[in-house]
PDB file of C-alpha atoms in Angstrom:
ATOM      1  CA  MET A1100      94.586 123.545 171.303  1.00  0.00           C
ATOM      2  CA  ILE A1101      95.172 122.599 167.666  1.00  0.00           C
ATOM      3  CA  THR A1102      97.732 119.851 167.138  1.00  0.00           C
ATOM      4  CA  LEU A1103     100.118 119.662 164.236  1.00  0.00           C
ATOM      5  CA  THR A1104      99.323 116.003 163.574  1.00  0.00           C
ATOM      6  CA  ARG A1105      95.668 116.765 163.003  1.00  0.00           C
ATOM      7  CA  LEU A1106      96.370 119.623 160.642  1.00  0.00           C
ATOM      8  CA  LEU A1107      99.247 118.400 158.521  1.00  0.00           C
ATOM      9  CA  PRO A1108      99.294 115.292 156.301  1.00  0.00           C
ATOM     10  CA  LYS A1109     102.252 112.980 156.186  1.00  0.00           C
ATOM     11  CA  LYS A1110     103.113 114.218 152.710  1.00  0.00           C
ATOM     12  CA  LYS A1111     105.085 117.370 152.249  1.00  0.00           C
ATOM     13  CA  LEU A1112     102.917 120.439 152.791  1.00  0.00           C
ATOM     14  CA  ILE A1113     102.210 122.220 149.501  1.00  0.00           C
ATOM     15  CA  VAL A1114     100.999 125.792 149.708  1.00  0.00           C
ATOM     16  CA  ARG A1115      99.796 127.191 146.394  1.00  0.00           C
ATOM     17  CA  LYS A1116     100.514 130.845 145.974  1.00  0.00           C
ATOM     18  CA  ARG A1117      97.373 132.825 145.310  1.00  0.00           C
ATOM     19  CA  PRO A1118      97.507 135.246 142.385  1.00  0.00           C
ATOM     20  CA  GLU A1119      98.086 138.844 143.384  1.00  0.00           C
ATOM     21  CA  ARG A1120      94.869 140.848 143.406  1.00  0.00           C
ATOM     22  CA  LYS A1121      94.447 144.505 142.801  1.00  0.00           C
ATOM     23  CA  ALA A1122      92.851 146.702 145.404  1.00  0.00           C
ATOM     24  CA  THR A1123      89.146 147.259 144.777  1.00  0.00           C
ATOM     25  CA  LYS A1124      87.348 150.587 145.003  1.00  0.00           C
ATOM     26  CA  ALA A1125      84.375 151.395 147.184  1.00  0.00           C
ATOM     27  CA  MET A1126      82.069 152.339 144.325  1.00  0.00           C
ATOM     28  CA  THR A1127      79.685 154.791 145.941  1.00  0.00           C
ATOM     29  CA  VAL A1128      79.482 158.092 147.752  1.00  0.00           C
ATOM     30  CA  CYS A1129      78.216 158.964 151.222  1.00  0.00           C
ATOM     31  CA  VAL A1130      78.249 162.606 152.292  1.00  0.00           C
ATOM     32  CA  ALA A1131      77.760 163.965 155.821  1.00  0.00           C
ATOM     33  CA  ALA A1132      77.734 167.531 157.156  1.00  0.00           C
ATOM     34  CA  ILE A1133      77.020 169.024 160.576  1.00  0.00           C
ATOM     35  CA  CYS A1134      75.127 172.318 160.809  1.00  0.00           C
ATOM     36  CA  GLU A1135      73.443 174.763 163.234  1.00  0.00           C
ATOM     37  CA  ASN A1136      76.491 174.611 165.507  1.00  0.00           C
ATOM     38  CA  GLY A1137      76.211 170.874 166.006  1.00  0.00           C
ATOM     39  CA  ARG A1138      72.461 170.651 166.551  1.00  0.00           C
ATOM     40  CA  LYS A1139      71.644 168.940 163.260  1.00  0.00           C
ATOM     41  CA  PHE A1140      73.339 167.007 160.486  1.00  0.00           C
ATOM     42  CA  VAL A1141      72.523 166.204 156.867  1.00  0.00           C
ATOM     43  CA  VAL A1142      73.599 163.087 154.982  1.00  0.00           C
ATOM     44  CA  ALA A1143      73.180 161.824 151.423  1.00  0.00           C
ATOM     45  CA  THR A1144      74.024 158.527 149.738  1.00  0.00           C
ATOM     46  CA  ASP A1145      73.511 156.886 146.397  1.00  0.00           C
ATOM     47  CA  ARG A1146      71.750 153.534 146.039  1.00  0.00           C
ATOM     48  CA  ARG A1147      74.047 151.759 143.603  1.00  0.00           C
ATOM     49  CA  LEU A1148      74.958 148.112 144.050  1.00  0.00           C
ATOM     50  CA  SER A1149      77.694 146.746 141.763  1.00  0.00           C
ATOM     51  CA  TYR A1150      78.701 143.133 141.173  1.00  0.00           C
ATOM     52  CA  ALA A1151      80.747 141.503 138.411  1.00  0.00           C
ATOM     53  CA  GLY A1152      80.566 144.585 136.224  1.00  0.00           C
ATOM     54  CA  ILE A1153      76.791 144.965 136.585  1.00  0.00           C
ATOM     55  CA  ALA A1154      75.392 147.976 138.442  1.00  0.00           C
ATOM     56  CA  SER A1155      71.869 148.583 139.704  1.00  0.00           C
ATOM     57  CA  ASP A1156      70.309 151.257 141.908  1.00  0.00           C
ATOM     58  CA  ALA A1157      68.716 148.531 143.986  1.00  0.00           C
ATOM     59  CA  LEU A1158      69.551 149.497 147.568  1.00  0.00           C
ATOM     60  CA  ALA A1159      67.213 151.472 149.786  1.00  0.00           C
ATOM     61  CA  GLY A1160      70.223 153.526 150.857  1.00  0.00           C
ATOM     62  CA  LYS A1161      73.710 152.976 152.181  1.00  0.00           C
ATOM     63  CA  MET A1162      72.922 153.710 155.799  1.00  0.00           C
ATOM     64  CA  PHE A1163      71.669 151.936 158.894  1.00  0.00           C
ATOM     65  CA  TRP A1164      71.192 152.665 162.584  1.00  0.00           C
ATOM     66  CA  PHE A1165      72.992 150.873 165.367  1.00  0.00           C
ATOM     67  CA  GLY A1166      71.679 151.062 168.900  1.00  0.00           C
ATOM     68  CA  GLY A1167      68.935 153.430 167.796  1.00  0.00           C
ATOM     69  CA  ASP A1168      71.013 156.617 167.952  1.00  0.00           C
ATOM     70  CA  TRP A1169      74.127 156.005 165.851  1.00  0.00           C
ATOM     71  CA  LEU A1170      73.779 156.420 162.106  1.00  0.00           C
ATOM     72  CA  PHE A1171      76.243 154.396 160.015  1.00  0.00           C
ATOM     73  CA  LEU A1172      76.972 155.263 156.382  1.00  0.00           C
ATOM     74  CA  TYR A1173      79.015 152.760 154.412  1.00  0.00           C
ATOM     75  CA  ALA A1174      80.973 152.479 151.189  1.00  0.00           C
ATOM     76  CA  GLY A1175      81.849 149.017 149.928  1.00  0.00           C
ATOM     77  CA  ALA A1176      80.254 145.609 149.742  1.00  0.00           C
ATOM     78  CA  PRO A1177      77.170 145.289 151.994  1.00  0.00           C
ATOM     79  CA  SER A1178      78.142 141.679 152.757  1.00  0.00           C
ATOM     80  CA  ARG A1179      81.481 142.764 154.229  1.00  0.00           C
ATOM     81  CA  VAL A1180      79.928 145.641 156.145  1.00  0.00           C
ATOM     82  CA  GLU A1181      77.614 143.063 157.703  1.00  0.00           C
ATOM     83  CA  LEU A1182      80.704 141.204 158.986  1.00  0.00           C
ATOM     84  CA  ILE A1183      81.549 144.351 160.947  1.00  0.00           C
ATOM     85  CA  ASN A1184      77.972 144.471 162.225  1.00  0.00           C
ATOM     86  CA  GLU A1185      78.302 140.921 163.495  1.00  0.00           C
ATOM     87  CA  GLU A1186      81.294 141.972 165.575  1.00  0.00           C
ATOM     88  CA  LEU A1187      79.385 145.002 166.908  1.00  0.00           C
ATOM     89  CA  ARG A1188      76.448 142.873 168.012  1.00  0.00           C
ATOM     90  CA  ASN A1189      78.681 141.285 170.647  1.00  0.00           C
ATOM     91  CA  VAL A1190      79.609 144.561 172.366  1.00  0.00           C
ATOM     92  CA  PRO A1191      77.798 146.747 174.942  1.00  0.00           C
ATOM     93  CA  PRO A1192      75.596 149.626 173.693  1.00  0.00           C
ATOM     94  CA  LEU A1193      77.587 152.340 171.933  1.00  0.00           C
ATOM     95  CA  GLU A1194      78.266 155.516 173.906  1.00  0.00           C
ATOM     96  CA  ARG A1195      79.932 158.771 172.871  1.00  0.00           C
ATOM     97  CA  THR A1196      83.056 157.898 174.859  1.00  0.00           C
ATOM     98  CA  THR A1197      83.347 154.359 173.462  1.00  0.00           C
ATOM     99  CA  VAL A1198      81.927 154.411 169.940  1.00  0.00           C
ATOM    100  CA  TYR A1199      85.187 155.229 168.148  1.00  0.00           C
ATOM    101  CA  LYS A1200      87.287 152.554 169.845  1.00  0.00           C
ATOM    102  CA  THR A1201      84.509 149.974 169.671  1.00  0.00           C
ATOM    103  CA  VAL A1202      83.839 150.369 165.945  1.00  0.00           C
ATOM    104  CA  LYS A1203      87.554 150.487 165.197  1.00  0.00           C
ATOM    105  CA  ALA A1204      88.092 147.200 167.058  1.00  0.00           C
ATOM    106  CA  ALA A1205      85.118 145.575 165.303  1.00  0.00           C
ATOM    107  CA  TYR A1206      86.472 146.685 161.929  1.00  0.00           C
ATOM    108  CA  ARG A1207      89.925 145.239 162.670  1.00  0.00           C
ATOM    109  CA  GLN A1208      88.469 141.934 163.822  1.00  0.00           C
ATOM    110  CA  ALA A1209      86.179 141.575 160.793  1.00  0.00           C
ATOM    111  CA  LYS A1210      89.005 142.406 158.392  1.00  0.00           C
ATOM    112  CA  ALA A1211      91.387 139.979 160.085  1.00  0.00           C
ATOM    113  CA  GLU A1212      88.912 137.100 159.921  1.00  0.00           C
ATOM    114  CA  PHE A1213      88.017 137.903 156.302  1.00  0.00           C
ATOM    115  CA  CYS A1214      91.672 137.921 155.255  1.00  0.00           C
ATOM    116  CA  ALA A1215      92.529 134.784 157.217  1.00  0.00           C
ATOM    117  CA  HIS A1216      89.553 132.648 156.259  1.00  0.00           C
ATOM    118  CA  ALA A1217      90.502 131.915 152.641  1.00  0.00           C
ATOM    119  CA  ILE A1218      94.023 130.875 153.655  1.00  0.00           C
ATOM    120  CA  LEU A1219      93.543 129.243 157.057  1.00  0.00           C
ATOM    121  CA  ALA A1220      90.105 127.601 156.834  1.00  0.00           C
ATOM    122  CA  GLN A1221      91.663 124.423 155.430  1.00  0.00           C
ATOM    123  CA  TYR A1222      93.699 124.166 158.632  1.00  0.00           C
ATOM    124  CA  ASP A1223      90.716 124.939 160.887  1.00  0.00           C
ATOM    125  CA  MET A1224      92.561 127.954 162.265  1.00  0.00           C
ATOM    126  CA  SER A1225      91.516 131.454 163.191  1.00  0.00           C
ATOM    127  CA  MET A1226      93.728 134.509 162.853  1.00  0.00           C
ATOM    128  CA  THR A1227      94.286 134.518 166.602  1.00  0.00           C
ATOM    129  CA  GLU A1228      95.453 130.886 166.541  1.00  0.00           C
ATOM    130  CA  PHE A1229      97.657 131.533 163.525  1.00  0.00           C
ATOM    131  CA  LYS A1230      99.424 134.429 165.239  1.00  0.00           C
ATOM    132  CA  SER A1231      99.993 132.530 168.473  1.00  0.00           C
ATOM    133  CA  GLU A1232     100.786 129.028 167.153  1.00  0.00           C
ATOM    134  CA  GLY A1233     101.411 129.325 163.413  1.00  0.00           C
ATOM    135  CA  LEU A1234     105.167 129.868 163.486  1.00  0.00           C
ATOM    136  CA  LYS A1235     105.754 126.864 165.707  1.00  0.00           C
ATOM    137  CA  MET A1236     103.403 124.622 163.745  1.00  0.00           C
ATOM    138  CA  PHE A1237     104.370 125.472 160.171  1.00  0.00           C
ATOM    139  CA  GLY A1238     107.954 126.663 160.477  1.00  0.00           C
ATOM    140  CA  ALA A1239     109.280 130.060 159.419  1.00  0.00           C
ATOM    141  CA  LYS A1240     109.222 129.515 155.631  1.00  0.00           C
ATOM    142  CA  THR A1241     105.597 128.349 155.390  1.00  0.00           C
ATOM    143  CA  PHE A1242     104.443 130.746 158.092  1.00  0.00           C
ATOM    144  CA  ASN A1243     105.887 133.701 156.159  1.00  0.00           C
ATOM    145  CA  ARG A1244     104.322 132.484 152.918  1.00  0.00           C
ATOM    146  CA  LEU A1245     100.899 132.164 154.492  1.00  0.00           C
ATOM    147  CA  SER A1246     101.312 135.597 156.069  1.00  0.00           C
ATOM    148  CA  GLU A1247     102.074 137.115 152.671  1.00  0.00           C
ATOM    149  CA  GLN A1248      98.946 135.545 151.196  1.00  0.00           C
ATOM    150  CA  ILE A1249      96.843 136.898 154.046  1.00  0.00           C
ATOM    151  CA  ASP A1250      98.365 140.347 153.508  1.00  0.00           C
ATOM    152  CA  GLY A1251      97.466 140.125 149.821  1.00  0.00           C
ATOM    153  CA  LEU A1252      93.802 139.636 150.665  1.00  0.00           C
ATOM    154  CA  ALA A1253      93.810 142.748 152.840  1.00  0.00           C
ATOM    155  CA  ASN A1254      93.497 144.898 149.702  1.00  0.00           C
ATOM    156  CA  GLU A1255      90.082 143.364 149.059  1.00  0.00           C
ATOM    157  CA  PHE A1256      88.685 144.564 152.374  1.00  0.00           C
ATOM    158  CA  ASN A1257      88.673 148.346 151.991  1.00  0.00           C
ATOM    159  CA  GLU A1258      85.177 149.079 153.299  1.00  0.00           C
ATOM    160  CA  GLN A1259      84.619 152.537 154.793  1.00  0.00           C
ATOM    161  CA  LEU A1260      82.279 153.703 157.520  1.00  0.00           C
ATOM    162  CA  LEU A1261      81.030 157.104 158.634  1.00  0.00           C
ATOM    163  CA  ILE A1262      79.418 157.102 162.079  1.00  0.00           C
ATOM    164  CA  VAL A1263      77.266 160.101 163.000  1.00  0.00           C
ATOM    165  CA  GLY A1264      75.917 160.645 166.494  1.00  0.00           C
ATOM    166  CA  TYR A1265      75.779 162.823 169.590  1.00  0.00           C
ATOM    167  CA  GLY A1266      77.287 163.193 173.012  1.00  0.00           C
ATOM    168  CA  LYS A1267      75.260 164.383 175.995  1.00  0.00           C
ATOM    169  CA  SER A1268      74.318 167.844 174.704  1.00  0.00           C
ATOM    170  CA  GLU A1269      72.050 168.663 171.777  1.00  0.00           C
ATOM    171  CA  ASN A1270      74.839 170.490 169.918  1.00  0.00           C
ATOM    172  CA  SER A1271      77.467 167.740 170.200  1.00  0.00           C
ATOM    173  CA  ALA A1272      77.125 166.164 166.745  1.00  0.00           C
ATOM    174  CA  ASN A1273      80.214 164.286 165.602  1.00  0.00           C
ATOM    175  CA  ILE A1274      81.316 162.352 162.537  1.00  0.00           C
ATOM    176  CA  PHE A1275      83.782 159.484 162.898  1.00  0.00           C
ATOM    177  CA  GLU A1276      85.445 157.738 159.962  1.00  0.00           C
ATOM    178  CA  VAL A1277      86.630 154.130 160.280  1.00  0.00           C
ATOM    179  CA  GLY A1278      88.238 152.170 157.469  1.00  0.00           C
ATOM    180  CA  PRO A1279      91.604 152.326 155.719  1.00  0.00           C
ATOM    181  CA  THR A1280      91.640 155.857 157.170  1.00  0.00           C
ATOM    182  CA  LEU A1281      90.752 156.759 160.768  1.00  0.00           C
ATOM    183  CA  ALA A1282      89.478 160.250 161.506  1.00  0.00           C
ATOM    184  CA  SER A1283      87.180 162.437 163.544  1.00  0.00           C
ATOM    185  CA  HIS A1284      85.494 165.239 161.602  1.00  0.00           C
ATOM    186  CA  ALA A1285      83.971 167.099 164.538  1.00  0.00           C
ATOM    187  CA  LEU A1286      85.857 170.330 163.881  1.00  0.00           C
ATOM    188  CA  SER A1287      85.407 170.577 160.114  1.00  0.00           C
ATOM    189  CA  GLY A1288      81.877 169.187 160.317  1.00  0.00           C
ATOM    190  CA  VAL A1289      82.071 167.592 156.848  1.00  0.00           C
ATOM    191  CA  SER A1290      83.158 164.264 155.424  1.00  0.00           C
ATOM    192  CA  ALA A1291      82.553 161.879 152.540  1.00  0.00           C
ATOM    193  CA  ILE A1292      83.547 158.318 151.683  1.00  0.00           C
ATOM    194  CA  GLY A1293      83.507 156.153 148.568  1.00  0.00           C
ATOM    195  CA  SER A1294      84.828 156.598 145.047  1.00  0.00           C
ATOM    196  CA  GLY A1295      83.095 159.978 144.750  1.00  0.00           C
ATOM    197  CA  ALA A1296      84.428 161.307 148.062  1.00  0.00           C
ATOM    198  CA  GLU A1297      87.074 163.669 146.677  1.00  0.00           C
ATOM    199  CA  VAL A1298      84.622 165.354 144.317  1.00  0.00           C
ATOM    200  CA  ALA A1299      82.008 165.606 147.088  1.00  0.00           C
ATOM    201  CA  ILE A1300      84.363 167.121 149.652  1.00  0.00           C
ATOM    202  CA  SER A1301      85.737 169.581 147.084  1.00  0.00           C
ATOM    203  CA  ASN A1302      82.213 170.836 146.434  1.00  0.00           C
ATOM    204  CA  LEU A1303      81.446 171.125 150.146  1.00  0.00           C
ATOM    205  CA  LEU A1304      84.563 173.251 150.599  1.00  0.00           C
ATOM    206  CA  LEU A1305      83.775 175.398 147.541  1.00  0.00           C
ATOM    207  CA  LEU A1306      80.348 176.081 149.042  1.00  0.00           C
ATOM    208  CA  LYS A1307      82.082 176.925 152.347  1.00  0.00           C
ATOM    209  CA  GLN A1308      80.099 174.342 154.277  1.00  0.00           C
ATOM    210  CA  ALA A1309      80.983 174.393 157.985  1.00  0.00           C
ATOM    211  CA  ARG A1310      79.604 173.396 161.372  1.00  0.00           C
ATOM    212  CA  HIS A1311      77.947 176.777 161.964  1.00  0.00           C
ATOM    213  CA  LYS A1312      76.023 176.893 158.667  1.00  0.00           C
ATOM    214  CA  ARG A1313      72.234 177.118 158.462  1.00  0.00           C
ATOM    215  CA  LEU A1314      70.181 173.989 157.839  1.00  0.00           C
ATOM    216  CA  SER A1315      68.932 175.278 154.479  1.00  0.00           C
ATOM    217  CA  ASP A1316      72.459 175.992 153.235  1.00  0.00           C
ATOM    218  CA  THR A1317      73.645 172.595 154.415  1.00  0.00           C
ATOM    219  CA  ILE A1318      70.851 170.655 152.723  1.00  0.00           C
ATOM    220  CA  TYR A1319      71.742 172.305 149.427  1.00  0.00           C
ATOM    221  CA  ALA A1320      75.501 171.850 149.937  1.00  0.00           C
ATOM    222  CA  VAL A1321      75.157 168.127 150.709  1.00  0.00           C
ATOM    223  CA  ALA A1322      72.810 167.618 147.753  1.00  0.00           C
ATOM    224  CA  ALA A1323      75.186 169.491 145.434  1.00  0.00           C
ATOM    225  CA  ALA A1324      78.129 167.442 146.692  1.00  0.00           C
ATOM    226  CA  LYS A1325      76.258 164.211 145.989  1.00  0.00           C
ATOM    227  CA  PHE A1326      75.141 165.328 142.512  1.00  0.00           C
ATOM    228  CA  SER A1327      78.670 166.449 141.654  1.00  0.00           C
ATOM    229  CA  ALA A1328      80.091 163.113 142.811  1.00  0.00           C
ATOM    230  CA  GLU A1329      78.019 161.374 140.144  1.00  0.00           C
ATOM    231  CA  MET A1330      80.502 162.840 137.657  1.00  0.00           C
ATOM    232  CA  SER A1331      83.431 161.033 139.307  1.00  0.00           C
ATOM    233  CA  GLN A1332      85.664 158.627 137.432  1.00  0.00           C
ATOM    234  CA  ASP A1333      84.024 155.577 135.767  1.00  0.00           C
ATOM    235  CA  SER A1334      80.530 156.737 136.815  1.00  0.00           C
ATOM    236  CA  ASP A1335      80.790 154.675 139.993  1.00  0.00           C
ATOM    237  CA  VAL A1336      78.183 156.745 141.844  1.00  0.00           C
ATOM    238  CA  GLY A1337      74.508 156.047 141.223  1.00  0.00           C
ATOM    239  CA  SER A1338      72.144 158.899 140.362  1.00  0.00           C
ATOM    240  CA  ASN A1339      69.383 157.842 142.762  1.00  0.00           C
ATOM    241  CA  THR A1340      69.788 159.826 145.959  1.00  0.00           C
ATOM    242  CA  LEU A1341      68.690 159.290 149.564  1.00  0.00           C
ATOM    243  CA  MET A1342      68.898 162.257 151.937  1.00  0.00           C
ATOM    244  CA  TYR A1343      68.302 162.443 155.680  1.00  0.00           C
ATOM    245  CA  VAL A1344      68.319 165.233 158.280  1.00  0.00           C
ATOM    246  CA  GLY A1345      69.001 164.132 161.867  1.00  0.00           C
ATOM    247  CA  TRP A1346      69.263 165.529 165.367  1.00  0.00           C
ATOM    248  CA  LYS A1347      69.807 164.315 168.919  1.00  0.00           C
ATOM    249  CA  ARG A1348      67.125 162.082 170.383  1.00  0.00           C
ATOM    250  CA  THR A1349      64.871 163.779 172.934  1.00  0.00           C
ATOM    251  CA  GLU A1350      62.127 162.603 175.267  1.00  0.00           C
ATOM    252  CA  SER A1351      59.525 163.418 172.618  1.00  0.00           C
ATOM    253  CA  THR A1352      61.190 161.205 169.976  1.00  0.00           C
ATOM    254  CA  GLU A1353      59.428 157.903 169.412  1.00  0.00           C
ATOM    255  CA  GLU A1354      61.638 155.120 170.703  1.00  0.00           C
ATOM    256  CA  SER A1355      61.013 152.937 167.657  1.00  0.00           C
ATOM    257  CA  LYS A1356      62.036 155.665 165.176  1.00  0.00           C
ATOM    258  CA  PRO A1357      65.356 157.382 164.488  1.00  0.00           C
ATOM    259  CA  PRO A1358      65.565 161.071 165.468  1.00  0.00           C
ATOM    260  CA  GLY A1359      65.255 162.726 162.083  1.00  0.00           C
ATOM    261  CA  VAL A1360      63.412 162.835 158.755  1.00  0.00           C
ATOM    262  CA  PHE A1361      64.051 161.645 155.215  1.00  0.00           C
ATOM    263  CA  LEU A1362      63.599 163.999 152.311  1.00  0.00           C
ATOM    264  CA  ASP A1363      61.016 162.589 149.921  1.00  0.00           C
ATOM    265  CA  GLN A1364      61.966 161.945 146.315  1.00  0.00           C
ATOM    266  CA  GLU A1365      60.108 164.976 144.999  1.00  0.00           C
ATOM    267  CA  GLU A1366      62.122 167.240 147.297  1.00  0.00           C
ATOM    268  CA  VAL A1367      65.389 165.650 146.143  1.00  0.00           C
ATOM    269  CA  ASN A1368      64.326 166.072 142.503  1.00  0.00           C
ATOM    270  CA  LYS A1369      63.634 169.774 143.059  1.00  0.00           C
ATOM    271  CA  LEU A1370      67.091 170.212 144.591  1.00  0.00           C
ATOM    272  CA  ARG A1371      68.583 168.518 141.538  1.00  0.00           C
ATOM    273  CA  GLU A1372      66.665 170.851 139.210  1.00  0.00           C
ATOM    274  CA  VAL A1373      68.040 173.906 141.045  1.00  0.00           C
ATOM    275  CA  TRP A1374      71.570 172.490 140.930  1.00  0.00           C
ATOM    276  CA  GLU A1375      71.310 171.558 137.240  1.00  0.00           C
ATOM    277  CA  ARG A1376      70.060 175.041 136.346  1.00  0.00           C
ATOM    278  CA  HIS A1377      72.131 177.251 138.631  1.00  0.00           C
ATOM    279  CA  GLY A1378      74.809 175.294 140.473  1.00  0.00           C
ATOM    280  CA  LYS A1379      76.290 172.741 138.083  1.00  0.00           C
ATOM    281  CA  PRO A1380      79.745 173.905 136.903  1.00  0.00           C
ATOM    282  CA  ARG A1381      79.735 175.306 133.380  1.00  0.00           C
ATOM    283  CA  ILE A1382      81.789 177.702 131.270  1.00  0.00           C
ATOM    284  CA  PRO A1383      80.163 181.160 131.540  1.00  0.00           C
ATOM    285  CA  VAL A1384      79.147 182.902 128.344  1.00  0.00           C
ATOM    286  CA  GLN A1385      80.861 186.045 129.604  1.00  0.00           C
ATOM    287  CA  SER A1386      84.244 184.326 129.346  1.00  0.00           C
ATOM    288  CA  SER A1387      84.173 184.412 125.520  1.00  0.00           C
ATOM    289  CA  ALA A1388      85.341 188.031 125.393  1.00  0.00           C
ATOM    290  CA  VAL A1389      88.492 187.057 127.289  1.00  0.00           C
ATOM    291  CA  LEU A1390      89.018 183.657 125.679  1.00  0.00           C
ATOM    292  CA  SER A1391      88.681 184.630 121.988  1.00  0.00           C
ATOM    293  CA  PRO A1392      91.918 186.701 121.786  1.00  0.00           C
ATOM    294  CA  ILE A1393      93.763 184.110 123.896  1.00  0.00           C
ATOM    295  CA  VAL A1394      92.783 181.296 121.517  1.00  0.00           C
ATOM    296  CA  ALA A1395      93.628 183.501 118.506  1.00  0.00           C
ATOM    297  CA  ASN A1396      97.143 184.051 119.838  1.00  0.00           C
ATOM    298  CA  VAL A1397      97.584 180.304 120.401  1.00  0.00           C
ATOM    299  CA  ARG A1398      96.466 179.482 116.851  1.00  0.00           C
ATOM    300  CA  THR A1399      98.723 182.185 115.396  1.00  0.00           C
ATOM    301  CA  ALA A1400     101.690 180.743 117.288  1.00  0.00           C
ATOM    302  CA  ARG A1401     100.941 177.317 115.755  1.00  0.00           C
ATOM    303  CA  SER A1402     100.205 178.797 112.298  1.00  0.00           C
ATOM    304  CA  GLU A1403      96.634 177.503 112.505  1.00  0.00           C
ATOM    305  CA  PRO A1404      93.722 179.250 110.786  1.00  0.00           C
ATOM    306  CA  PRO A1405      90.957 180.633 113.025  1.00  0.00           C
ATOM    307  CA  ARG A1406      87.875 178.532 113.595  1.00  0.00           C
ATOM    308  CA  LEU A1407      84.258 179.565 113.803  1.00  0.00           C
ATOM    309  CA  GLU A1408      83.840 178.223 117.346  1.00  0.00           C
ATOM    310  CA  ASP A1409      86.652 180.485 118.552  1.00  0.00           C
ATOM    311  CA  VAL A1410      84.610 183.631 117.895  1.00  0.00           C
TER     312      VAL A1410
END
């Protein structure tokens, strides 16, 4: 039990209001897609690490395994993702029926402690103690002010997770999303997180990626989604790419290794060459026959002379 006399000085309590901070972006992209009717999945991430305006493709990849069979992809600061990992290390092994609730609870706990620490550490209080005893100890006015400051810090913790794994059968692949948004992508079979997520998902949908697609189609679709995401706003997504194809663990899988394979860099480079040559969006030459009279009409309406590039 924390006593008021130990926490508060005899002088009047002064709480300095922290400046309001803008929400930060998870500057990355992680793409995941299920294929072969749930028997396999393909993921891709960049390797960019950003800090104080400096960016470097220094990470091995924005993924890790938990419990041997659950692949985690993350967007955000690795140091904050590790806070979530610390919470997960205190729970029983993840199972298909518990993974969603367990990771969601670990995320909430890590975020709560992160937001509370900067405000409550000087009082030697945890978030749990603040919620149960704070109003009585500080009074309504100070309690509300501290609560507002804690809420302000919540915008800084916007890390995102994609968790990919299997149930009991070999075709039970699932993708869970935990972060500011909670979702299960089992039916659509596709998802992406990070600042390049919207561009990536748009490309997956344009390529008609779905759970029943062939492995070959899915590898290309995921690669194309990652490459396209590099063109997202502010160039937040690194160009270095890590790709992995996974499946459910079987008796023949080595216990010390994850059930799947990484694409080597040469294979990724070849996929990029194909995408650059044939898949990257561009204005087709054939459109000039249609566009030339349209542009001519626009220039005539504005009393502008024709230009050479319009022909």
